[in-house]
CSV table of C-alpha atoms and ligand atoms in Angstrom, one decimal:
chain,number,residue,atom,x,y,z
A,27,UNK,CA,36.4,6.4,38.1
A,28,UNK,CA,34.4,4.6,35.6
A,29,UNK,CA,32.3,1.6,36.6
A,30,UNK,CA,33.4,-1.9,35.7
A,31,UNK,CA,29.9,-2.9,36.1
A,32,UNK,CA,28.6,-3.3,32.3
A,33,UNK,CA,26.1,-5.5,30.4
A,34,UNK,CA,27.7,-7.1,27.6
A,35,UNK,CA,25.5,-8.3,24.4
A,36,UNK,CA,25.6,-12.0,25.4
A,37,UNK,CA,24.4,-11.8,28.6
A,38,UNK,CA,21.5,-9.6,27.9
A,39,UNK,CA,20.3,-11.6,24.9
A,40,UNK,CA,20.8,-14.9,27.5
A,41,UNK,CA,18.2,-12.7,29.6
A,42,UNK,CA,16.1,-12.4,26.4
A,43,UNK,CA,15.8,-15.8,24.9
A,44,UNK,CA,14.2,-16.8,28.1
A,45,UNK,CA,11.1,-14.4,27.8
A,46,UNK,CA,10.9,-15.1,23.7
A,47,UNK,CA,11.0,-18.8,24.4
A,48,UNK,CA,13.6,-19.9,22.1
A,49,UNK,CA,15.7,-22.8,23.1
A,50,UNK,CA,18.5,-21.4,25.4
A,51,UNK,CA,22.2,-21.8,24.3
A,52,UNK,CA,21.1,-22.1,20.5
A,53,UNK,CA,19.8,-18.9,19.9
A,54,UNK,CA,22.8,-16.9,22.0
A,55,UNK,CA,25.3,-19.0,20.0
A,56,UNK,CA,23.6,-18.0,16.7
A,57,UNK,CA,23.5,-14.5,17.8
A,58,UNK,CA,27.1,-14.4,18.6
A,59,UNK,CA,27.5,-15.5,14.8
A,60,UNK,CA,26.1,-12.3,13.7
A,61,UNK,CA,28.0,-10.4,16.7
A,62,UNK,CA,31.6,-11.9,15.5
A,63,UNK,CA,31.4,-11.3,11.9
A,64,UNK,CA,30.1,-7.8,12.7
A,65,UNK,CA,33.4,-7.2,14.9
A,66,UNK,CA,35.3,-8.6,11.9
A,67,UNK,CA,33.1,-6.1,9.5
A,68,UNK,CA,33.9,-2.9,12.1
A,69,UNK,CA,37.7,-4.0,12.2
A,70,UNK,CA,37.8,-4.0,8.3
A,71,UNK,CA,36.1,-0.8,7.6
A,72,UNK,CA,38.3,1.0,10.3
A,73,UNK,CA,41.0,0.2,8.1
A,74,UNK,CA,39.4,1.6,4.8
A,75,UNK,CA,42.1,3.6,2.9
A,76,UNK,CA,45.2,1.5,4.5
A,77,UNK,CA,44.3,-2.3,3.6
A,78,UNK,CA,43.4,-1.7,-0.7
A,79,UNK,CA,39.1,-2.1,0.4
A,80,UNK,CA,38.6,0.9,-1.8
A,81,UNK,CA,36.4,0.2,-4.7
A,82,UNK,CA,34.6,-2.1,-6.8
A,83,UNK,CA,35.6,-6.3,-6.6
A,84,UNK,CA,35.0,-6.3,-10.5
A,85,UNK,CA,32.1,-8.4,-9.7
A,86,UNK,CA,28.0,-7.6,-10.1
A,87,UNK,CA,25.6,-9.3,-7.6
A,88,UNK,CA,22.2,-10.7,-8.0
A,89,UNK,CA,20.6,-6.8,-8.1
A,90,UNK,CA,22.9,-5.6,-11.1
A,91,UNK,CA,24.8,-3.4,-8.7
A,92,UNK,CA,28.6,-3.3,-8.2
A,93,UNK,CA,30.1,-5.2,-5.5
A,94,UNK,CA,32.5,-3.0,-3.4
A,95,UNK,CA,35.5,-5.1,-2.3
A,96,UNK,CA,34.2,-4.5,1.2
A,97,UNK,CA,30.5,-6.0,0.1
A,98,UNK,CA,32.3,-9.1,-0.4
A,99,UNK,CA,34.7,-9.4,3.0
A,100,UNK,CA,31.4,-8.5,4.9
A,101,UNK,CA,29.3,-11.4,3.4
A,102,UNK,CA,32.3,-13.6,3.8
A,103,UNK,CA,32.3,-12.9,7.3
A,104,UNK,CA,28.6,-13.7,7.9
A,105,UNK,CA,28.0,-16.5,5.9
A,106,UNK,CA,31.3,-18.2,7.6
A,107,UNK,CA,30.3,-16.9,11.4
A,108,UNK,CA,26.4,-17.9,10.9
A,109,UNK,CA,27.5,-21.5,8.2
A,110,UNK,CA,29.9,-23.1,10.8
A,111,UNK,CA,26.4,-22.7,13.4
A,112,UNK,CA,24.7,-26.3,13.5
A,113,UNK,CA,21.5,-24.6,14.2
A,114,UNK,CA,21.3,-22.7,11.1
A,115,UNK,CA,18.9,-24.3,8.5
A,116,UNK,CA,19.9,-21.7,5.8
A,117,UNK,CA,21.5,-17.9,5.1
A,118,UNK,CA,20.3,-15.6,2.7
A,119,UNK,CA,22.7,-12.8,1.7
A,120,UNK,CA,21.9,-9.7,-0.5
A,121,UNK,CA,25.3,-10.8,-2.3
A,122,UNK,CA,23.8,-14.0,-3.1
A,123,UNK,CA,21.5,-15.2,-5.7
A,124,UNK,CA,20.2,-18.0,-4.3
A,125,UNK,CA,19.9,-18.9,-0.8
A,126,UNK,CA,23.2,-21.4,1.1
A,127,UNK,CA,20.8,-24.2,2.2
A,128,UNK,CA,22.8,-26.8,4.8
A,129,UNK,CA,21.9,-29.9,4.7
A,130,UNK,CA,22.2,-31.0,8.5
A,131,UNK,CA,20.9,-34.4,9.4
A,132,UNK,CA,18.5,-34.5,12.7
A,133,UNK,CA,16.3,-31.4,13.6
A,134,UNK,CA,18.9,-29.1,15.1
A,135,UNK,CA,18.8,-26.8,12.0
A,136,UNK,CA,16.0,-24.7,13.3
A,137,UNK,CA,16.9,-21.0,12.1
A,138,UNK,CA,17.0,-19.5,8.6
A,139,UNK,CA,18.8,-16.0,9.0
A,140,UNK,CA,18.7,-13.4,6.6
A,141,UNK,CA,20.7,-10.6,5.8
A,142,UNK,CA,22.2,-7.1,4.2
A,143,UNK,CA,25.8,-8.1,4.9
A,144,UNK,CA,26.9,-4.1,3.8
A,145,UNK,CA,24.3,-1.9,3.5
A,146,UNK,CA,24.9,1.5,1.5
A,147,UNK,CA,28.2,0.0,0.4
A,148,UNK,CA,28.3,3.1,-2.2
A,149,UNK,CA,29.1,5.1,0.8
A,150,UNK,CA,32.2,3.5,1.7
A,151,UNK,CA,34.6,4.8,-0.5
A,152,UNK,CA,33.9,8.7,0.9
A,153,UNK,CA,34.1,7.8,4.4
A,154,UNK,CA,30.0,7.5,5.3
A,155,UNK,CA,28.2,5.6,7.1
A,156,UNK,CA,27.7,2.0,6.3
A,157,UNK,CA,25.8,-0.7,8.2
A,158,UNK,CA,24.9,-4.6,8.2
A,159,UNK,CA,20.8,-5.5,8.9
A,160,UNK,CA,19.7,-9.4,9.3
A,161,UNK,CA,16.4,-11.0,10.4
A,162,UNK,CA,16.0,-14.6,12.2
A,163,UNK,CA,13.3,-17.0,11.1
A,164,UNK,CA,12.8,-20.3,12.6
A,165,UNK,CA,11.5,-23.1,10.6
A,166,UNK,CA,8.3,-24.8,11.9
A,167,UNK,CA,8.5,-28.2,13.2
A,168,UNK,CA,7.8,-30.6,10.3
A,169,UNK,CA,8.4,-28.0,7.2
A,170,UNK,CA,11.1,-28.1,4.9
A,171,UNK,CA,14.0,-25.9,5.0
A,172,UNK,CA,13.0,-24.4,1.0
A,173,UNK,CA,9.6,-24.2,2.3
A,174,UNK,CA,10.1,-22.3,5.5
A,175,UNK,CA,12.3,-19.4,3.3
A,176,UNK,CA,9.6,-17.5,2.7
A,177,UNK,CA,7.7,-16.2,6.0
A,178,UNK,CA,5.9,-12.4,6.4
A,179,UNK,CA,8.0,-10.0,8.9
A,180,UNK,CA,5.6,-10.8,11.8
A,181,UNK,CA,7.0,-14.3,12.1
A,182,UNK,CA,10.7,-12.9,12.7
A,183,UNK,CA,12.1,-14.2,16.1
A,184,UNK,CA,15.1,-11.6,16.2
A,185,UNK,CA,16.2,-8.6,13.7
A,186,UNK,CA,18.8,-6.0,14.2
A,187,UNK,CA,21.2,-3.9,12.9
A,188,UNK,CA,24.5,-2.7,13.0
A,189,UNK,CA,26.0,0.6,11.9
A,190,UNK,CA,29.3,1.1,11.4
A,191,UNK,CA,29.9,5.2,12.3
A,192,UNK,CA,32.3,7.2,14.6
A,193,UNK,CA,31.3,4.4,17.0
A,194,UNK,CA,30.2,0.5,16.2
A,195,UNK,CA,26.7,0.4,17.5
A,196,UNK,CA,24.3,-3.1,17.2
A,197,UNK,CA,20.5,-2.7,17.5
A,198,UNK,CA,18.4,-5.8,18.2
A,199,UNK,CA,14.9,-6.8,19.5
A,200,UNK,CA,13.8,-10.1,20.0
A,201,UNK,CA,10.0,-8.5,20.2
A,202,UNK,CA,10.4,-7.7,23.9
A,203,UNK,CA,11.6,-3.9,23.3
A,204,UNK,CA,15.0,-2.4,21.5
A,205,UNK,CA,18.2,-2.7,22.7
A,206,UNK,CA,21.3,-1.3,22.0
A,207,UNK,CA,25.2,-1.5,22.2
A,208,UNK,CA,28.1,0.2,21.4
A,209,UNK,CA,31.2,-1.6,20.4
A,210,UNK,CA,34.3,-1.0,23.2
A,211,UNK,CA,37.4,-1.7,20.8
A,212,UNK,CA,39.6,-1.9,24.1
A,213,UNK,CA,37.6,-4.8,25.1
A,214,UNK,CA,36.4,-6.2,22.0
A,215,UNK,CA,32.7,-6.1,23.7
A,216,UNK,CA,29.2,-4.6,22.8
A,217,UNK,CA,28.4,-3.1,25.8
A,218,UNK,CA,24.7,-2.0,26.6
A,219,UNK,CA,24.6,1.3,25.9
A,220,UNK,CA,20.3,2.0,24.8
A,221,UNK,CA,18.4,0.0,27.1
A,222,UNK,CA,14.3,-0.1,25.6
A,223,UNK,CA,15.2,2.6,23.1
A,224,UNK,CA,12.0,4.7,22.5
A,225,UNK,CA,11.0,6.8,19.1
A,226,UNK,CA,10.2,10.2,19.5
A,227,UNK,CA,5.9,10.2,19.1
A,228,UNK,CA,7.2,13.0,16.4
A,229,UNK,CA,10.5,14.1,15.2
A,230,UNK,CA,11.8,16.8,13.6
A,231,UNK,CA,13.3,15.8,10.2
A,232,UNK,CA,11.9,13.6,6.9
A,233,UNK,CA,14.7,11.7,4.8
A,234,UNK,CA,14.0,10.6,1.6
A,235,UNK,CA,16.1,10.9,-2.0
A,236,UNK,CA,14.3,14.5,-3.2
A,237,UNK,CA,16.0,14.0,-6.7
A,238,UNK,CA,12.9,11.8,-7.3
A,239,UNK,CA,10.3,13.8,-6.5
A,240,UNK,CA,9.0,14.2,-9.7
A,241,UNK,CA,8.2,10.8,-9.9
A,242,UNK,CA,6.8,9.9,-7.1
A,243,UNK,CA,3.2,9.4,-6.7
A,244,UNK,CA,0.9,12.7,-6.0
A,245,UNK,CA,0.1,11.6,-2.1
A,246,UNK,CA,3.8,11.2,-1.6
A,247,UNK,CA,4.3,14.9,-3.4
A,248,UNK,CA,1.4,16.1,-1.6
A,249,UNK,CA,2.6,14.3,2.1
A,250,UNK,CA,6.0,16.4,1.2
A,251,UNK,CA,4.7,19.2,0.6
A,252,UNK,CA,2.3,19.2,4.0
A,253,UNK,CA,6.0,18.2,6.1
A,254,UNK,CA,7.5,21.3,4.4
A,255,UNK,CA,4.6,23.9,5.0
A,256,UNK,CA,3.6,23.0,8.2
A,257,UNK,CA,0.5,20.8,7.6
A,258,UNK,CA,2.0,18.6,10.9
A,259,UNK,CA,1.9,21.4,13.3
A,260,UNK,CA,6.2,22.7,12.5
A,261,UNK,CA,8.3,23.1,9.6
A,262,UNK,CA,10.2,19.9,8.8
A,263,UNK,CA,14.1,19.8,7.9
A,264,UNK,CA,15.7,16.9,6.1
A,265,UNK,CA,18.5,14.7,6.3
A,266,UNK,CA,19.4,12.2,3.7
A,267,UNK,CA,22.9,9.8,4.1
A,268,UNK,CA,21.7,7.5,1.7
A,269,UNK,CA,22.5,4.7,4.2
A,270,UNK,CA,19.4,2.5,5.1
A,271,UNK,CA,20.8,1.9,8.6
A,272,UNK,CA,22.1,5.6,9.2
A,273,UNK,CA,19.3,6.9,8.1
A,274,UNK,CA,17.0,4.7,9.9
A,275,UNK,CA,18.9,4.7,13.0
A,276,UNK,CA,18.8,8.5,13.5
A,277,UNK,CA,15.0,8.3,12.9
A,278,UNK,CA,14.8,6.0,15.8
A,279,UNK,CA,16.4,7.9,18.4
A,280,UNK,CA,15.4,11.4,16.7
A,281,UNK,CA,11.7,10.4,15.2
A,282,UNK,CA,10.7,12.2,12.1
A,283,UNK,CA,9.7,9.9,8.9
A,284,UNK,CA,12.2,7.9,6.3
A,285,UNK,CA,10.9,7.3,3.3
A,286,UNK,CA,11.8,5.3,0.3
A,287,UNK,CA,8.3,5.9,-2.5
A,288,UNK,CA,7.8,4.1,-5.6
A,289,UNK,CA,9.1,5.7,-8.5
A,290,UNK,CA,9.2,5.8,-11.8
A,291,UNK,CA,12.5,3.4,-12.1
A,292,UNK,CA,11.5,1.5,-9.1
A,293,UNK,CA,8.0,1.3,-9.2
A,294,UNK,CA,7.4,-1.4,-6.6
A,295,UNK,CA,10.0,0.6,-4.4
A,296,UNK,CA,13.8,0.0,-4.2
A,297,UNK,CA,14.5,-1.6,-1.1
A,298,UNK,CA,14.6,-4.9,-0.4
A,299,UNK,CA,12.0,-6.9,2.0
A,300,UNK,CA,13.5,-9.2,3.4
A,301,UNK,CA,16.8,-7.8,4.9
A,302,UNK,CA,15.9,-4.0,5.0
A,303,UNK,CA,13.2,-3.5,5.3
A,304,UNK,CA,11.3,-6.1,7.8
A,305,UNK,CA,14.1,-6.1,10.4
A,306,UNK,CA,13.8,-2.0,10.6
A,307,UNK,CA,10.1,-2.4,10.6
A,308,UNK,CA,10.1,-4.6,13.8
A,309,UNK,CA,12.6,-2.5,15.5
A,310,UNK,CA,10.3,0.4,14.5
A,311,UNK,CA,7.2,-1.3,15.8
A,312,UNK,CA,8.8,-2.6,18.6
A,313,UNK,CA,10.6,1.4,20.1
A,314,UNK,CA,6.9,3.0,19.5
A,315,UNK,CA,6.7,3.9,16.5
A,316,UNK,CA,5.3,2.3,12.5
A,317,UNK,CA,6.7,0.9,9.2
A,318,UNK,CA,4.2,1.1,6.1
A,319,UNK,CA,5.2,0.0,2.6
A,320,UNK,CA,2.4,2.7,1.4
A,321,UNK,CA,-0.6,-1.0,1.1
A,322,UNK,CA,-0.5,-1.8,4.7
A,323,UNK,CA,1.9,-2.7,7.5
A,324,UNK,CA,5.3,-4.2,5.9
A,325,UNK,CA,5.2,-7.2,8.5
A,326,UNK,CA,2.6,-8.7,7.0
A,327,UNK,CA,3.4,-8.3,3.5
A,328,UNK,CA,3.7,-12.3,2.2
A,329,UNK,CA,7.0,-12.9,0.2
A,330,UNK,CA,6.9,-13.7,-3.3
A,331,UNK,CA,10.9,-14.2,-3.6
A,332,UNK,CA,13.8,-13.6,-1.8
A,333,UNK,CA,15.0,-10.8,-3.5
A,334,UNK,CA,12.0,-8.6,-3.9
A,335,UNK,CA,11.6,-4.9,-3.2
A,336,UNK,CA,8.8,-2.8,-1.1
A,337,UNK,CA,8.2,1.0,-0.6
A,338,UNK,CA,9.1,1.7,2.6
A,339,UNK,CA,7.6,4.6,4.7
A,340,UNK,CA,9.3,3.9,8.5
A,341,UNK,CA,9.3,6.1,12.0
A,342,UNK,CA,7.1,8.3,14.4
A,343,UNK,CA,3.7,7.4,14.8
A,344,UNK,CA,2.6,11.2,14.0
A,345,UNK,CA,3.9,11.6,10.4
A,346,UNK,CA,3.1,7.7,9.4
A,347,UNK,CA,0.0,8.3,10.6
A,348,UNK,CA,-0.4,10.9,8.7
A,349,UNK,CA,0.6,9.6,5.5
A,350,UNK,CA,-1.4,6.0,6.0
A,351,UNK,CA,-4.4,8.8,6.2
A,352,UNK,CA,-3.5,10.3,2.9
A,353,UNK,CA,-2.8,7.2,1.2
A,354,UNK,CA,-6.2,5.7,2.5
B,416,AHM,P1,22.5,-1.3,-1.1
B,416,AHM,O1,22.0,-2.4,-0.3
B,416,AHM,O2,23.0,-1.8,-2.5
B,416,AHM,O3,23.6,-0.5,-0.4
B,416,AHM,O4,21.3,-0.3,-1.5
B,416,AHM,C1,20.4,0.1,-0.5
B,416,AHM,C2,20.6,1.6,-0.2
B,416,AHM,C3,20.1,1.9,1.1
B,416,AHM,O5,21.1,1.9,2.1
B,416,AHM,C4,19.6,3.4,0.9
B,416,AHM,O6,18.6,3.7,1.7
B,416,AHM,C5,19.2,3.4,-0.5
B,416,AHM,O7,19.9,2.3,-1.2
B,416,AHM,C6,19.6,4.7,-1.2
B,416,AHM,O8,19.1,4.6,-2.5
B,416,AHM,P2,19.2,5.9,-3.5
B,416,AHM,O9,20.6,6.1,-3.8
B,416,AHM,O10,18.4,5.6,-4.6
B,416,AHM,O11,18.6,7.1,-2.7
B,417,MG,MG1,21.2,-2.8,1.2
């Protein structure tokens, strides 16, 4: 008989808040902002294919890129979950081009949350993988909500993920180890399911888009080429969804490197800082392993705009070691 004895997500981030010192019922009320809206997302995509989600919305966001129809339910959902939360300062979506500031009278509005509401949305309409990533910020005492926007990944006070595969699973660290859940449709919980997830010291496969190989830099050709030939001690194999969160996700619990270079087209990188790739890079850090933008650790890269884009080179310490050596 199965045990009724579980750990929903509540209760465990309750148990969190108290060792990261964030005020109590605020920050598991925000949390369950992001927890709703990704039940709402799950529910949705399940019904991909029935419920007309197929597809583009006609609209373009802030990146040039096409919005799915599901891009746009999905930062519905989060910006009306997280905006109805009096301790929210201010949200800032992907989808959007500027930032939803609230203007909240007293000094509840502590927390500025961040976020990919639908990450690798291109993967939608073949039945992939697809995931939502957000990052917590709290505004220091005393400084302005517009001025508190713009903070380096080492002051995040929560990031996580969720990714939306054969199960729902939610990902979160509050920089006292990585947790995870797995959505339970028949109770409408996440249920602990990855309690202080660990990456492998070294994994087995590299993911990165090999179409632009020829214009990556040498050391990343080189690095490649070293994973390929056994320069790391075993022959690498590869796996690339295309997905941020799928991808990253299988490097966490299988190790092995995900990297996105700079490139000819994307020269400072493609992904975005903010809501890719600083909430993977704490969970990263905070299961073992390291998260390098290819100039130094991503969490202490100092934003320059919401928007903006990093290389990203994420996952076991052996192989980002190994390329921090070759980049040095
Ligand atoms: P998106 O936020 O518009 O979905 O774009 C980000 C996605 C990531 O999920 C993925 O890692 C990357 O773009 C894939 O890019 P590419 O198709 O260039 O390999
Ligand atoms: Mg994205």
């Amino acid at each position: 008989m199965p045990s009724p004895i579980i750990t929903t997500i509540q209760s465990h981030i309750l148990e969190q808040q108290q060792q990261s010192g964030e005020a109590s019922g605020t920050f598991s009320w925000m949390l369950s902002g992001i927890t709703l809206a990704t039940k709402m997302i799950a529910a949705e995509i399940r019904k991909a294919g029935l419920n007309d989600v197929y597809g583009a919305a006609g609209a373009t966001n802030v990146q040039g890129e096409a919005q799915q129809k599901l891009d746009v339910f999905a930062n519905e959902a989060m910006l009306h979950c997280l905006g109805m939360r009096d301790s929210v300062a201010a949200l800032i979506s992907e989808e959007n081009d500027e930032p939803v500031i609230f203007n909240r009278s007293g000094d509840k509005a502590k927390y500025i949350i961040v976020f990919d509401p639908l990450d690798g949305s291109s993967n939608i309409d073949v039945n992939v993988n697809v995931g939502t990533i957000f990052s917590i910020f709290r505004r220091p005492d005393g400084v302005s909500v517009e001025d508190a926007l713009l903070q380096p990944g080492t002051k995040q006070v929560a990031a996580g993920y969720v990714v939306y595969g054969p199960s729902t699973v939610f990902v979160y660290t509050t920089g006292n180890g990585v947790h995870g859940f797995t959505l339970d449709p028949a109770i409408g919980a996440y249920v602990l399911s990855f309690a202080n997830m660990k990456m492998p010291e070294q994994g087995a496969y590299y993911s990165v888009n090999e179409a632009n190989y020829d214009t990556f830099p040498e050391t990343y050709k080189q690095y490649l080429t070293e994973l390929r030939t056994g320069g790391l001690g075993q022959t690498y194999s590869s796996r690339y969804i295309g997905s941020l969160v799928a991808d990253f996700h299988r490097t966490l619990l299988k190790g092995g490197v995900f990297l996105y270079p700079p490139t000819v087209k994307q020269p400072k990188g493609k992904l975005r800082l903010l809501y890719e790739a600083n909430p993977l890079a704490w969970i990263a850090e905070q299961a073992g392993g390291r998260a390098l933008s290819g100039n130094g650790r991503v969490l202490e890269i100092n934003p320059e705009s919401i928007h903006e884009r990093t290389s990203l080179i994420v996952g076991s310490r052996v192989e980002v070691d190994r390329l921090e050596k070759l980049l040095q």
